[in-house]
Tab-separated table of C-alpha atoms in Angstrom:
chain	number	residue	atom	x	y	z
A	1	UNK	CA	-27.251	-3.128	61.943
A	2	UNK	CA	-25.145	-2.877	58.976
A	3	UNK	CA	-24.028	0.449	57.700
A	4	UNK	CA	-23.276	0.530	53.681
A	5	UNK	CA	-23.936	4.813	53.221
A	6	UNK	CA	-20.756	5.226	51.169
A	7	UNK	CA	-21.448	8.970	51.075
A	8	UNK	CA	-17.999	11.034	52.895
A	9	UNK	CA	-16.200	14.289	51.287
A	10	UNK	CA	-12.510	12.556	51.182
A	11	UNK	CA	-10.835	15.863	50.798
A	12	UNK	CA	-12.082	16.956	54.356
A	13	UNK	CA	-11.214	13.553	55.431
A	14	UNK	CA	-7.502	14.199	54.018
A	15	UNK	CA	-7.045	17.728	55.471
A	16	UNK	CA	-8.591	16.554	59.180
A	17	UNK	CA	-6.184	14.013	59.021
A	18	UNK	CA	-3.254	16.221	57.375
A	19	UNK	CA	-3.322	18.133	60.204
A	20	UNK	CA	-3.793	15.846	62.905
A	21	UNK	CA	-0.339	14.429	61.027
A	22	UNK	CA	1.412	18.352	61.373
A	23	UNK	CA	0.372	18.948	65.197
A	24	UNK	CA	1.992	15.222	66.161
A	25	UNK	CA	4.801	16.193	63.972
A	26	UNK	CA	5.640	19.797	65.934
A	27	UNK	CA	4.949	17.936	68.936
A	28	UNK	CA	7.302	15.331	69.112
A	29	UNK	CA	10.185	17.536	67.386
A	30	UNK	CA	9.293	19.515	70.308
A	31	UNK	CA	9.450	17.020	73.089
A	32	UNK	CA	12.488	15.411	71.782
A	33	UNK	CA	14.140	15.912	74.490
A	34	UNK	CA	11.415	14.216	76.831
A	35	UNK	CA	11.754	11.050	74.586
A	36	UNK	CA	15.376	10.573	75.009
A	37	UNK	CA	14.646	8.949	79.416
A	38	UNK	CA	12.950	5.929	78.600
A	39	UNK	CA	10.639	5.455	81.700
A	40	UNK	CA	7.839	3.427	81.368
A	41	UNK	CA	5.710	7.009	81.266
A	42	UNK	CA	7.539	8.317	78.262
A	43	UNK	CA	7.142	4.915	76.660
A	44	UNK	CA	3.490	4.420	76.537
A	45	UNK	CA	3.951	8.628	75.416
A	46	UNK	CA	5.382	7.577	72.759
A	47	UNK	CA	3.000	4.421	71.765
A	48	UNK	CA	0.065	6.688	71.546
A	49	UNK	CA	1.668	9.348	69.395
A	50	UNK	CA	2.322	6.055	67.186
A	51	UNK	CA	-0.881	4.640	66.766
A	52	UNK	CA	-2.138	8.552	66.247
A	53	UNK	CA	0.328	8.775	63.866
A	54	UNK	CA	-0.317	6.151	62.379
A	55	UNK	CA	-3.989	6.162	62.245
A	56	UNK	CA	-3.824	9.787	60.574
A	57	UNK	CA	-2.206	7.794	57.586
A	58	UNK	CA	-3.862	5.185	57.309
A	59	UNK	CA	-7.388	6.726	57.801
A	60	UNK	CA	-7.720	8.666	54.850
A	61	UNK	CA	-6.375	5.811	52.622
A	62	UNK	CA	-9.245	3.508	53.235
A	63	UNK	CA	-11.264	6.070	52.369
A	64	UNK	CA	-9.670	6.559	49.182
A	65	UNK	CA	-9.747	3.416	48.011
A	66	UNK	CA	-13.717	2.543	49.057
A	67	UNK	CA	-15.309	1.118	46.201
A	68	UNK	CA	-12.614	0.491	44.269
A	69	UNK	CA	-12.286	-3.132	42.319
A	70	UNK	CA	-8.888	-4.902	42.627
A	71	UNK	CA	-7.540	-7.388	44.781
A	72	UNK	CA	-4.650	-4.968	46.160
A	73	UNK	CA	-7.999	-2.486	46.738
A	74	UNK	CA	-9.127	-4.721	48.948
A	75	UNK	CA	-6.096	-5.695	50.553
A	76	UNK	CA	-5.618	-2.476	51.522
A	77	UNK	CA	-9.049	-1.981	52.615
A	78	UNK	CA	-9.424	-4.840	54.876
A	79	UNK	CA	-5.640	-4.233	56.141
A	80	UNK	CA	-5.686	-0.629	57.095
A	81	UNK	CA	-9.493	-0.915	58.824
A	82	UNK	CA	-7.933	-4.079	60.977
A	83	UNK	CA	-5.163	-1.677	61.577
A	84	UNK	CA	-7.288	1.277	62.399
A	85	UNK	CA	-10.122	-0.959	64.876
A	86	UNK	CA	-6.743	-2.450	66.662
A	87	UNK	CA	-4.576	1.025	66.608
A	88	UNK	CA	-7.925	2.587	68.489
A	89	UNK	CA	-8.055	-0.091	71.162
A	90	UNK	CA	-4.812	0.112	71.398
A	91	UNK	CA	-4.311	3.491	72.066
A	92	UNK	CA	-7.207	3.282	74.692
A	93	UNK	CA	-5.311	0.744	76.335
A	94	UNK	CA	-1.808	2.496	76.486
A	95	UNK	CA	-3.532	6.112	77.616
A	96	UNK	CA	-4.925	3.935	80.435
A	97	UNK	CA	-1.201	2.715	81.360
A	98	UNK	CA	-0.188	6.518	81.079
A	99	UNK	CA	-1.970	7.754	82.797
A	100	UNK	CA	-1.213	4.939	86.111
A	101	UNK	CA	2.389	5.866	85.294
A	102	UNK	CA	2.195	9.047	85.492
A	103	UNK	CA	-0.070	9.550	88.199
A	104	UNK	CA	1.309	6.273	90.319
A	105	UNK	CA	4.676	5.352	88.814
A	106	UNK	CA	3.218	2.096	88.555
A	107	UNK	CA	0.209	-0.134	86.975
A	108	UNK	CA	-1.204	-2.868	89.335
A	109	UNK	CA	-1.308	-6.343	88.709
A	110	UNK	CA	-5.469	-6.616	88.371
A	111	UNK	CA	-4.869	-3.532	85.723
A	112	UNK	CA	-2.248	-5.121	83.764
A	113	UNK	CA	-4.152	-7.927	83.633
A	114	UNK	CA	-7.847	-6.614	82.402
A	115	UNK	CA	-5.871	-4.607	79.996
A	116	UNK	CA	-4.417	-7.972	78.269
A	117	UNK	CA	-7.338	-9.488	78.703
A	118	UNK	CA	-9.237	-6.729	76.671
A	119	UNK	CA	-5.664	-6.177	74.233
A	120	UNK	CA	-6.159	-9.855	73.545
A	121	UNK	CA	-9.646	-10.679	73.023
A	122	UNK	CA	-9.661	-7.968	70.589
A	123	UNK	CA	-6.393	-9.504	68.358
A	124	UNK	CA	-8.419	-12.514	68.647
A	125	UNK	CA	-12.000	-10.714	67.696
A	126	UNK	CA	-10.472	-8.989	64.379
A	127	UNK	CA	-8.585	-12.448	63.482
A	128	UNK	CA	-11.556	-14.467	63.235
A	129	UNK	CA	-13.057	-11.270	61.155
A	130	UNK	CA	-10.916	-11.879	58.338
A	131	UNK	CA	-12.363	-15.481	58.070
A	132	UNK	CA	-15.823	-14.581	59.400
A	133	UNK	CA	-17.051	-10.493	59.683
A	134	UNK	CA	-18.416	-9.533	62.569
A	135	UNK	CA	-16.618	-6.400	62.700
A	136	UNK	CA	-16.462	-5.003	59.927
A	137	UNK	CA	-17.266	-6.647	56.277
A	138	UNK	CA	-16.084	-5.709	52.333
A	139	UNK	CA	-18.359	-6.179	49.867
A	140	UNK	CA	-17.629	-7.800	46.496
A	141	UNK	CA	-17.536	-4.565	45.251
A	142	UNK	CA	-14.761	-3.085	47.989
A	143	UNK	CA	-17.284	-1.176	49.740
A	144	UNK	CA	-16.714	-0.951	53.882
A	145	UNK	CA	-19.378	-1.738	56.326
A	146	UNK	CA	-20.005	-1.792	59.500
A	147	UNK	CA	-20.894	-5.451	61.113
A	148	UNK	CA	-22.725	-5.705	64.672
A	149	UNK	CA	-19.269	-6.497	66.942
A	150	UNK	CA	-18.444	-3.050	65.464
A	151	UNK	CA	-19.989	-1.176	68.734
A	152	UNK	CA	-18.397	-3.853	70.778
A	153	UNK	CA	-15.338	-2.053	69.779
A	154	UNK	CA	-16.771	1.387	70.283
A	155	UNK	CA	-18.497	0.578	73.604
A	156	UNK	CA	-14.922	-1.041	74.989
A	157	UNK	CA	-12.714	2.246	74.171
A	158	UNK	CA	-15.340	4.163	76.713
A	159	UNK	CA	-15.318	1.486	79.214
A	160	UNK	CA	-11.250	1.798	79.220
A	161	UNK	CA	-11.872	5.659	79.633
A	162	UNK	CA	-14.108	5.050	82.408
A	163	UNK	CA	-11.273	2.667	83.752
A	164	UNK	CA	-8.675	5.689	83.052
A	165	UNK	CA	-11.324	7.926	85.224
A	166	UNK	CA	-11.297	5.325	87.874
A	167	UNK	CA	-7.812	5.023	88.036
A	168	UNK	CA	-7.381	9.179	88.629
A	169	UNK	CA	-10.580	9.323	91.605
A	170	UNK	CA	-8.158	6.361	93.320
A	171	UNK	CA	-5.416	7.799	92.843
A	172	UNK	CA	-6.658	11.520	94.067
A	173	UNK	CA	-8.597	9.308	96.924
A	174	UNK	CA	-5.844	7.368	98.339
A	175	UNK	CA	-2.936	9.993	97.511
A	176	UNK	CA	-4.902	13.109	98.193
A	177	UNK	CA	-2.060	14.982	96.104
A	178	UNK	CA	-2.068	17.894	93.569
A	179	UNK	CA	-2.320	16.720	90.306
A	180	UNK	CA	-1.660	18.768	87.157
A	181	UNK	CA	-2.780	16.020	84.210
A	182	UNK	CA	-6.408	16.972	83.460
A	183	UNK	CA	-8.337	14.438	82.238
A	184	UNK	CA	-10.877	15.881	80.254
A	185	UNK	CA	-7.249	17.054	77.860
A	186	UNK	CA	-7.432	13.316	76.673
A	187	UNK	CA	-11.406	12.330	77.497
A	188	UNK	CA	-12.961	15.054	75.651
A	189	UNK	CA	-11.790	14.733	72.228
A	190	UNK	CA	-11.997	11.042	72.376
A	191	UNK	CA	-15.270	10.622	73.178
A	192	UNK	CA	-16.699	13.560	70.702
A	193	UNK	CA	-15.051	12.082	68.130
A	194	UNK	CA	-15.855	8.309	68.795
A	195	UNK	CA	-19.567	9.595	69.074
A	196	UNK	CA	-19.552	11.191	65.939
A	197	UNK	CA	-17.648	8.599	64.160
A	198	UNK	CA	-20.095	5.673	65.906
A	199	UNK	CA	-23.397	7.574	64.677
A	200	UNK	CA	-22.316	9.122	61.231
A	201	UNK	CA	-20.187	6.750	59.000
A	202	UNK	CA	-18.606	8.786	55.953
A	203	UNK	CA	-17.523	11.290	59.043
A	204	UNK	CA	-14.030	11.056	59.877
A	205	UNK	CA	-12.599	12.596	62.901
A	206	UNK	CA	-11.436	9.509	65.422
A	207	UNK	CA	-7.821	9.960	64.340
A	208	UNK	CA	-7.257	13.852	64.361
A	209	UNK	CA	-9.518	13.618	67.666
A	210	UNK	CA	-6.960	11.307	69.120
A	211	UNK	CA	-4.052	13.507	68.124
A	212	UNK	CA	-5.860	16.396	69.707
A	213	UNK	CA	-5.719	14.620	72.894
A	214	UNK	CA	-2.042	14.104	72.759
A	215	UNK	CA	-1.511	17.291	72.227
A	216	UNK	CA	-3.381	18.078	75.603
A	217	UNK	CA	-1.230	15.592	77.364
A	218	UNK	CA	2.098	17.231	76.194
A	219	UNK	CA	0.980	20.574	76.772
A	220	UNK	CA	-0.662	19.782	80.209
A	221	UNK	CA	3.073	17.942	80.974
A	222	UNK	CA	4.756	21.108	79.475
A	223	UNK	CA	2.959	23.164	82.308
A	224	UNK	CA	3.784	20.338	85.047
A	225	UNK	CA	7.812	21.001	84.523
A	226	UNK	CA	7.563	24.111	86.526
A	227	UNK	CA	6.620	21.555	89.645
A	228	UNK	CA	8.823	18.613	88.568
A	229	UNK	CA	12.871	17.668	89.391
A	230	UNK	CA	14.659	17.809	85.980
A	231	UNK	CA	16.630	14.935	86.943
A	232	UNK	CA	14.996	12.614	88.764
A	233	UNK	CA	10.931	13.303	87.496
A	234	UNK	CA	10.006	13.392	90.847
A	235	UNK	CA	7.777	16.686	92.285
A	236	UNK	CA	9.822	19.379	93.336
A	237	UNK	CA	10.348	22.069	96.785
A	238	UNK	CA	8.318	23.944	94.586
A	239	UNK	CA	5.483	21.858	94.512
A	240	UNK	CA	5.909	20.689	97.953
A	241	UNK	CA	5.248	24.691	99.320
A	242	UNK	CA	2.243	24.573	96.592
A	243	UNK	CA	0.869	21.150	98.276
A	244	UNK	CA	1.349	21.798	102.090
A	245	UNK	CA	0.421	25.672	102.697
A	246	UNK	CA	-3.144	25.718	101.530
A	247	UNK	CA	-3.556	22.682	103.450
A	248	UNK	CA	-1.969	23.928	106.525
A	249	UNK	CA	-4.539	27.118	106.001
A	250	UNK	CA	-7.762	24.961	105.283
A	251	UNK	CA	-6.787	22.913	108.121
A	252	UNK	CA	-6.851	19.741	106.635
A	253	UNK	CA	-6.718	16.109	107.643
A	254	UNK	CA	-3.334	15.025	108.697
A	255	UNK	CA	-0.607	12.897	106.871
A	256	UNK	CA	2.596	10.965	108.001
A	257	UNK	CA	5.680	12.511	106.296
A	258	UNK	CA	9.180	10.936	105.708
A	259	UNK	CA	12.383	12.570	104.928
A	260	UNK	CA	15.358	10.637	103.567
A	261	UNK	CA	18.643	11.106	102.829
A	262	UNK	CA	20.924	9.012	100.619
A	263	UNK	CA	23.944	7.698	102.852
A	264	UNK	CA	27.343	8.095	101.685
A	265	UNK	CA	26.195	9.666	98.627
A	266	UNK	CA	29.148	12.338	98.306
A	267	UNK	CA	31.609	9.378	97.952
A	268	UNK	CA	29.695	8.114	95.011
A	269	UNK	CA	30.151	12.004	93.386
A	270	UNK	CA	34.105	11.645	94.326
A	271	UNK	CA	34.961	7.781	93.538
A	272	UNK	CA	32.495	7.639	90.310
A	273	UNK	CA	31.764	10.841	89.219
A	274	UNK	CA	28.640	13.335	89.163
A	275	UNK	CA	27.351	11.083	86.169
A	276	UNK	CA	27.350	8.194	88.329
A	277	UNK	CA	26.180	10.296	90.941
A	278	UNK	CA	23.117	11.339	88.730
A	279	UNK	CA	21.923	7.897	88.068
A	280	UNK	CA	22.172	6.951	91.740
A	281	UNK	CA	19.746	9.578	92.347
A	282	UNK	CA	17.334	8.588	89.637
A	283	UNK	CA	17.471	5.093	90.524
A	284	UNK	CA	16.877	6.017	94.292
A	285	UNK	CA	14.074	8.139	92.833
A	286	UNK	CA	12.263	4.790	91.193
A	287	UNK	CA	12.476	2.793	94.109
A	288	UNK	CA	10.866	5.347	96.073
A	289	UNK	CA	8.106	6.684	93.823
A	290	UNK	CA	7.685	2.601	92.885
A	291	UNK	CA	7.414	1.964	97.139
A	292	UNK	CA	4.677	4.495	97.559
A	293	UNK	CA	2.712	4.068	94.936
A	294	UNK	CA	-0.594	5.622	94.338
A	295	UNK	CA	-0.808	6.068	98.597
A	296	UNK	CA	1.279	9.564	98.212
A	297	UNK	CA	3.989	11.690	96.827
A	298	UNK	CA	7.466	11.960	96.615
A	299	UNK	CA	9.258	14.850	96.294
A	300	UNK	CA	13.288	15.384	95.881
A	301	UNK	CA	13.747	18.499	98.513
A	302	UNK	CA	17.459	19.346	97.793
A	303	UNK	CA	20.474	17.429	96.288
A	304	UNK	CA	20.156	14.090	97.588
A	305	UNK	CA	17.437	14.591	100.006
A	306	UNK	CA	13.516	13.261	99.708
A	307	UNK	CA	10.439	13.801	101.316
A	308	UNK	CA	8.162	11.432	101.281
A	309	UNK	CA	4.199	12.625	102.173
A	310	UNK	CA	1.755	9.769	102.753
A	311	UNK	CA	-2.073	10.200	103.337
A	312	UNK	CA	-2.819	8.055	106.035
A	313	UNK	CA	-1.992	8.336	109.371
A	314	UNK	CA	-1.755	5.038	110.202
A	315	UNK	CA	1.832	3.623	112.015
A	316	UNK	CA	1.806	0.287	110.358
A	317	UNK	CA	1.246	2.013	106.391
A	318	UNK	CA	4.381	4.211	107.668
A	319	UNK	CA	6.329	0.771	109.370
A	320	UNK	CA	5.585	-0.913	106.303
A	321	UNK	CA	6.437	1.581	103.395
A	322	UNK	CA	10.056	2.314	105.191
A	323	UNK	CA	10.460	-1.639	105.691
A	324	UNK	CA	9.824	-1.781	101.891
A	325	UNK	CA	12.125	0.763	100.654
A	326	UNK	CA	14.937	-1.065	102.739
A	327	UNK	CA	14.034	-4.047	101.213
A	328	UNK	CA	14.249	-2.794	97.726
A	329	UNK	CA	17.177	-0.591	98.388
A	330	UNK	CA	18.988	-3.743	99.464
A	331	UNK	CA	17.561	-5.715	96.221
A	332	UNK	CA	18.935	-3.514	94.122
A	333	UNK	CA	22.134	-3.246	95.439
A	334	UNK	CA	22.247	-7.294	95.049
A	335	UNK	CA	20.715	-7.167	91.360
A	336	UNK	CA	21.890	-3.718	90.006
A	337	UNK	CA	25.284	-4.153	88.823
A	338	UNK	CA	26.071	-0.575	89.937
A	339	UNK	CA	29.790	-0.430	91.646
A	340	UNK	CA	27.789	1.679	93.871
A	341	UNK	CA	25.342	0.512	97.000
A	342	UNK	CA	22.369	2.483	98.089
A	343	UNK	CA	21.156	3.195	101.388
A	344	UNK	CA	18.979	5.938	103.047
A	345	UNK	CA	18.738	7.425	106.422
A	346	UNK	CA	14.955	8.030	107.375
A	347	UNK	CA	13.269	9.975	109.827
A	348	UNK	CA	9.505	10.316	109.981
A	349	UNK	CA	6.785	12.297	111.970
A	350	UNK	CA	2.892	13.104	111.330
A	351	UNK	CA	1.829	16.442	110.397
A	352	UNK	CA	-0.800	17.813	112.251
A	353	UNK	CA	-2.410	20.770	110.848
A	354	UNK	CA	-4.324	21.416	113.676
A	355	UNK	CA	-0.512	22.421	115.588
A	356	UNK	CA	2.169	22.278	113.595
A	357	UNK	CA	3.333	25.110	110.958
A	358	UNK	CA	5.500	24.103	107.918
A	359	UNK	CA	8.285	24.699	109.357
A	360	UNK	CA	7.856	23.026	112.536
A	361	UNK	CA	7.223	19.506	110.169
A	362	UNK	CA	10.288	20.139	107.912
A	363	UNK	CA	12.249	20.577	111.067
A	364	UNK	CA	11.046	17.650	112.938
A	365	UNK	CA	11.337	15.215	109.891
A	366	UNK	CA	15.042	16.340	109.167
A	367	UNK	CA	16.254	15.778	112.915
A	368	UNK	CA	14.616	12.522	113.118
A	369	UNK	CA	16.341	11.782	110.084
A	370	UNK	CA	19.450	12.749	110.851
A	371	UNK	CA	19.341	11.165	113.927
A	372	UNK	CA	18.787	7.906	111.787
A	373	UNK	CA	21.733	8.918	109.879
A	374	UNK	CA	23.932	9.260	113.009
A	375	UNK	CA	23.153	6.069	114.074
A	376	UNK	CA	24.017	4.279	109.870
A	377	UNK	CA	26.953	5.669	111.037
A	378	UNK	CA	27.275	4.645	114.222
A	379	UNK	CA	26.959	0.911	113.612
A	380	UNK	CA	28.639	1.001	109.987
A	381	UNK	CA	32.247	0.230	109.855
A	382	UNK	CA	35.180	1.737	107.277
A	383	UNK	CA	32.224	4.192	106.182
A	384	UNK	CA	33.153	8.059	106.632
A	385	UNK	CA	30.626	10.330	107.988
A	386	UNK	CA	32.060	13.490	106.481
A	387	UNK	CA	31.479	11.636	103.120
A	388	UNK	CA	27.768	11.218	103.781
């Protein structure tokens, strides 16, 4: 089982990695702007571009120093493959909660938890290697090799891409909705160069592979913008024409929609500014996209008006998801610390391909809503309509 062929070309090893170093580099001074919202999506964006980074610079200095006596040899031998076994898991892991962010705007509670699980027992599998190798073992000599736990390691990154593929068939399953991420922009390189890499030690290409999958991601989220809300993330009217016509032409199964409208939102513009304005949208955004989950989509239509599309067409999915985003509206006006509250007129109706038109549904949704709205008003005291 063990692997002791010492045999690699280090100055491909350098340049694979050299430029898996450049295209990260041009990427994030490219996406700086992305970076600077902090949503759980861009965070986990920016952990795997780390331990990408990271692993392009550390990758070719193990290599370097192979063989090579010394005690600070072998520190740095032992170190940086630790480093590079836990930066791969790692970045396995966090692509996994990517991609539930970005496809859900949320990670459930089972996920969360199989991905410490696996985070953890591999900490605890590459501690006990320093003591006892399992993993991975250096010689007397400072030569790397591979130990049998090694394709524990190997076989756990593709059962977390299998998990990440699971993930995007649940979410297209339940949601039914357009989605623009391809997976095979992250899967492919991965898995060519863990198979390489796992077959053919002395051939490096697991960290230049990895950066060439970032580089998919941004690139496939570059071409999303066209369909997304600057502001708020969220899909836009743009992507809501995209999503509905073809479906209203194929005839497709129906869906409950929702349209809401933030109440009293003008006065927040007037008494706190458009600033303040802005976050009460974005935070109105979460709550929503966080509400409906991986079940559908949610779209900001115009200023401070959403649409909400669920694929079901069952009442008590549609009872319950309002009830929810009441719920949570009122939490967060408790919680927030915002000198602004949040509420939302709703009005919802299910679209029937089979005999309604697109207009026909927008209409519907927006007088049901409004007539929601009349009613806030109705039964709210010292709030102004005109303000709404």
């Amino acid at each position: 089982m063990e692997n002791i062929t010492t045999s690699f070309d280090l100055s491909l090893i350098t340049m694979s990695n050299f430029l898996g170093i450049m295209l990260l580099v041009v990427l994030s001074l490219g996406n700086l702007w992305r970076f600077r919202d902090r949503s759980p999506e861009n965070m986990t964006l920016i952990l795997l571009m780390f331990f990408s980074f990271t692993n392009c610079l550390v990758d070719p200095l193990v290599y370097a120093f192979d063989g090579k006596p010394g005690l600070l040899y072998r520190a740095i031998i032992v170190g940086g493959n630790t480093w590079l076994f836990f930066a791969q898991i790692s970045s396995a892991v966090v692509w996994v909660y990517f991609f539930s962010y970005h496809l859900n705007g949320s990670v459930s509670k089972n996920q969360k938890r199989f991905l410490k699980i696996v985070t953890w027992g591999c900490v605890a599998m590459l501690t006990i290697n320093l003591f006892f190798p399992l993993v991975f073992d250096v010689s007397e000599t400072n030569v790397y090799c591979r130990k049998p736990i090694f394709f524990v390691f190997a076989a756990l990154n593709y059962i977390l891409l299998l998990d990440s593929i699971g993930v995007y068939f649940r979410s297209r399953t339940r949601g039914g909705m357009m989605k623009f991420l391809p997976l095979w922009f992250f899967a492919l390189p991965v898995v060519i160069g863990g198979i390489v890499q796992s077959l053919f030690y002395g051939i490096s290409v697991n960290a230049v592979c990895l950066a060439i999958s970032v580089t998919g991601i941004l690139g496939s989220l570059q071409n999303e913008m066209v369909y997304r809300d600057s502001l708020t993330g969220l899909f836009n009217r743009r992507y809501l024409d995209r999503l509905l016509k073809p479906y209203l032409r194929k005839r497709k199964k129906a869906m409950l929609g929702i349209m809401l409208d933030l109440n009293s939102f003008k006065s927040i513009n007037d008494e706190y500014g458009h600033g303040v304005g802005d976050r009460a949208l974005v935070n109105a955004a979460r709550i929503f996209r966080k509400i409906v989950g991986d079940l559908g989509v949610v779209i900001r239509y115009a200023g401070d008006e959403f649409i909400i599309l669920l694929n079901t067409v069952d009442d008590r999915i549609l009872s319950c998801r309002i009830s929810e985003i009441r719920q949570a509206l009122e939490y967060f006006n408790e919680t927030s610390g915002e000198p602004y509250k949040l509420a939302a007129s709703m009005g919802s109706y299910r679209l029937e391909f089979e005999s309604l038109n697109y207009d026909e549904f927008i209409n519907e949704i927006d007088k049901r809503m409004y007539e929601d709205k009349r009613d806030f008003y109705k039964n709210t005291d010292g709030v102004d309509r005109r303000k709404g």
